[in-house]
Amino acid sequence: MSVACIEARRAGETIAQLTDVANLDHPESDSHITIFTDKTGVVKAARLLLSSVTKVLVLADRIVIKQIITSRNKVLATMEQLEKVSSFQEFVQIFSQFGNEMVEFAHLTGDRQNDLKDEKKKARMAASRAVLEKCTMMLLTASKTCLRHPDCESARINKDGVFHRMRLALEQVIEIVTDSRPNGENEMAPISIYSGIKEFKNKVEGLRENLYFLSKENLSTMLEVILEHTEDFTDSAYTSHEHREHILELSKQAKMELEHLVSVWMQAQNQKTKDLMEDLEVAILKTCQCMNELKREVHSAATSLAADLLKYHTDHMVLKALKITGVEGNLEAVAEYTCKLSEQKEQLVEVCRLLRHVSGTEPLEITCIHAEDTFQVTGPQIISAAETLALHPSSKIAKENLEVFCEAWESQLSDMSMLLREINDVFEGRRGEKRVYLSLPRPGEQAKIAKLGLELHLLTSDVDSETEKWEDQENEIVQHGQGMSSMAYSMYLFTRGEGLLKTTQDLFHQAEIFATEGTKLASALHAFSDQVHDDDKPMLLLEAEKLISMCKQLQVTAKSSVQGKSATFTKVDACILKTRNVMTLLCQLLPLCCKLLRKNKAGNGCLKAAPPWTEDRIRTVTNVHSPERRAETFGIKSLENHVTNMTFLESK
């Protein structure tokens, strides 16, 4: 790279010297144009500059690819360590490293995704990155469940499924950035009815310009392929009788129209009379019209089925039933509801396949395939998580693990609803931007927000891991830390276009509440410092003052008024960035306070007599249902039970 840059600089300097009018002895010029005598030298230098700059760009691309591969290898190596850990403490340490490596990988692949020009590759990259992001939380809870219940087969299956899916997603990212397939395989592009009809119509309409550019056998084969794909609709148990009959009728009509078209076409090849050419035009129009009607019918069949299915499953009754029966330890009822979930999964998978046929664009086709894979994989994972909970009904980590997988299922249903709207937009000619970040401008800026969001996500996991180390889960410091983690998680969900925070105003309101909770934590730290002896007190007070300062800055930012999309994005960026900074400090504060408590237990006399915190705790609990408290919990995607009450070191 260094050599290539030197070559480019030299070539640029050569051009600068050759085109410097002041250094020319006898330039041929008039008032408008200067003619350089050494034209050959300028051309040669220009070619050298173009060549050297191209070399720099190619090398830069290789370096980025190498960085991504190296980052992927780090993640894989740490994943192998995570799979083999046998103690909770070791897992927490390695998972912290894993989180940092995933953030680095997310940054590199996010930048690469923005640089990709191929929309198809960009969609595949987005799908793979989404899998990795969602699987991070699954990996955390599935691994902890396995550690808590090492002899449980369903827990092991659940964990293995997460690791396997993450490895596949990592491999797909590398395939995309290196533009290669394993073992030299060629990628088979999925063929949809829409793309088949589009190509078929182009060929048919091309007969107006050239009667000899393709054979009738080619045209017949293309129609046969399209009609074979319509069998996905007619053979589906979920297609309505009315749609099935219409599709079969239009398929039969398409064959008849093509036969007539071929007959007129063959005659026109032998004799180009005016009447024959008019007949050919009519045959072309009727064939294309029939194909349009077929396209409209399959679109209606797929989208109406998807809409009905999504509406039917909005209450998530099967998931709720699995959670209830799992906690009850009712294995028979769990088995009954897992069968219902399997049926639901088959329905959703089938609908995704049908939607792919009518998606209209390659990126949306890939999104349909991603949705199909997600339902296909998540369904069995929910079942194994539910079975684990039913076998260990008192296990809080097993309960939380099931909750995480159910949330992933619900999230995919939400994504599918968005996908359905986008497919309808394409069909109706509205090719707007994807609805991912409400009120946020431009995809590049969205990627920046997404990176911050992922960092926030991983920090919430770190905070939750720290709070679970505390023996007293009712401690005020722990309670505030858990509340802040929950709010930070809701802000992370906003960066994904999910959760209860629907607009930027919701986000700003949540940031204010987060800052208020941080200020309350600082007050609790001050009260705690009164119990700490002089040697430790200054350090604790210094960290508390840092927290107060950060929370005040966040409140000022959240309350500031802005106008316009660009200013709004800047404010969103600042709020999430400052929230991330507070969470980073929280990750340092919690272990510090926990350490001081443990020193006291070890008999080091670190703490003085504790003042009565009970009054404040009772007041907090009493007011939990007050209007003010309800306002403060607005938009929180609760992770308060996230590993909180689970201790893997306890013997029971």
Tab-separated table of N, CA and C in Angstrom, residues 25 45 53 108 125 171 181 191 210 232 234 310 347 359 366 395 405 451 464 508 642-643:
chain	number	residue	atom	x	y	z
A	25	ASP	N	8.857	27.096	-21.066
A	25	ASP	CA	9.710	28.082	-21.747
A	25	ASP	C	8.965	28.800	-22.852
A	45	ALA	N	2.048	10.290	-17.960
A	45	ALA	CA	1.892	10.529	-16.519
A	45	ALA	C	0.449	10.291	-16.072
A	53	VAL	N	-3.488	4.850	-8.869
A	53	VAL	CA	-4.663	5.077	-8.019
A	53	VAL	C	-5.546	3.827	-7.990
A	108	LEU	N	-16.992	-3.255	11.031
A	108	LEU	CA	-16.341	-3.548	9.751
A	108	LEU	C	-17.355	-3.980	8.697
A	125	MET	N	-26.024	-9.388	3.020
A	125	MET	CA	-25.192	-8.942	4.133
A	125	MET	C	-26.067	-8.481	5.298
A	171	GLU	N	-20.026	-17.341	8.113
A	171	GLU	CA	-19.512	-17.874	6.851
A	171	GLU	C	-20.129	-17.154	5.656
A	181	ARG	N	-17.806	-18.941	-3.053
A	181	ARG	CA	-18.672	-19.959	-2.457
A	181	ARG	C	-17.792	-21.111	-1.994
A	191	ILE	N	-35.452	-18.474	-8.379
A	191	ILE	CA	-36.289	-18.027	-9.495
A	191	ILE	C	-37.703	-17.824	-8.971
A	210	ASN	N	-37.761	-8.052	-33.681
A	210	ASN	CA	-37.007	-9.106	-34.354
A	210	ASN	C	-37.769	-10.421	-34.232
A	232	ASP	N	-46.637	-24.141	-6.671
A	232	ASP	CA	-46.397	-23.854	-5.254
A	232	ASP	C	-47.654	-23.268	-4.613
A	234	THR	N	-50.959	-23.639	-6.141
A	234	THR	CA	-52.095	-24.555	-6.316
A	234	THR	C	-51.978	-25.807	-5.456
A	310	LEU	N	-50.792	-13.252	9.690
A	310	LEU	CA	-50.207	-12.303	10.639
A	310	LEU	C	-51.262	-11.781	11.615
A	347	GLN	N	-46.851	-23.083	8.513
A	347	GLN	CA	-47.672	-22.084	7.813
A	347	GLN	C	-46.839	-20.864	7.415
A	359	SER	N	-42.350	-11.081	-4.649
A	359	SER	CA	-41.646	-9.985	-3.971
A	359	SER	C	-41.312	-8.825	-4.897
A	366	ILE	N	-34.558	-12.000	-1.216
A	366	ILE	CA	-33.584	-12.448	-0.207
A	366	ILE	C	-34.153	-12.260	1.195
A	395	SER	N	-36.471	-22.846	37.406
A	395	SER	CA	-35.252	-22.206	36.901
A	395	SER	C	-35.579	-20.868	36.244
A	405	PHE	N	-36.143	-16.385	23.122
A	405	PHE	CA	-36.462	-17.014	21.835
A	405	PHE	C	-37.871	-16.649	21.372
A	451	LYS	N	-24.719	0.826	14.614
A	451	LYS	CA	-23.477	0.450	15.302
A	451	LYS	C	-23.540	0.835	16.777
A	464	ASP	N	-26.074	-6.476	33.086
A	464	ASP	CA	-26.884	-7.546	33.662
A	464	ASP	C	-26.011	-8.630	34.289
A	508	PHE	N	-36.256	10.414	22.837
A	508	PHE	CA	-35.753	11.517	23.659
A	508	PHE	C	-36.365	11.464	25.060
A	642	HIS	N	-33.266	-10.447	33.424
A	642	HIS	CA	-32.176	-10.991	32.616
A	642	HIS	C	-31.031	-11.444	33.503
A	643	VAL	N	-31.004	-12.672	33.796
A	643	VAL	CA	-29.950	-13.304	34.582
A	643	VAL	C	-29.904	-12.792	36.010
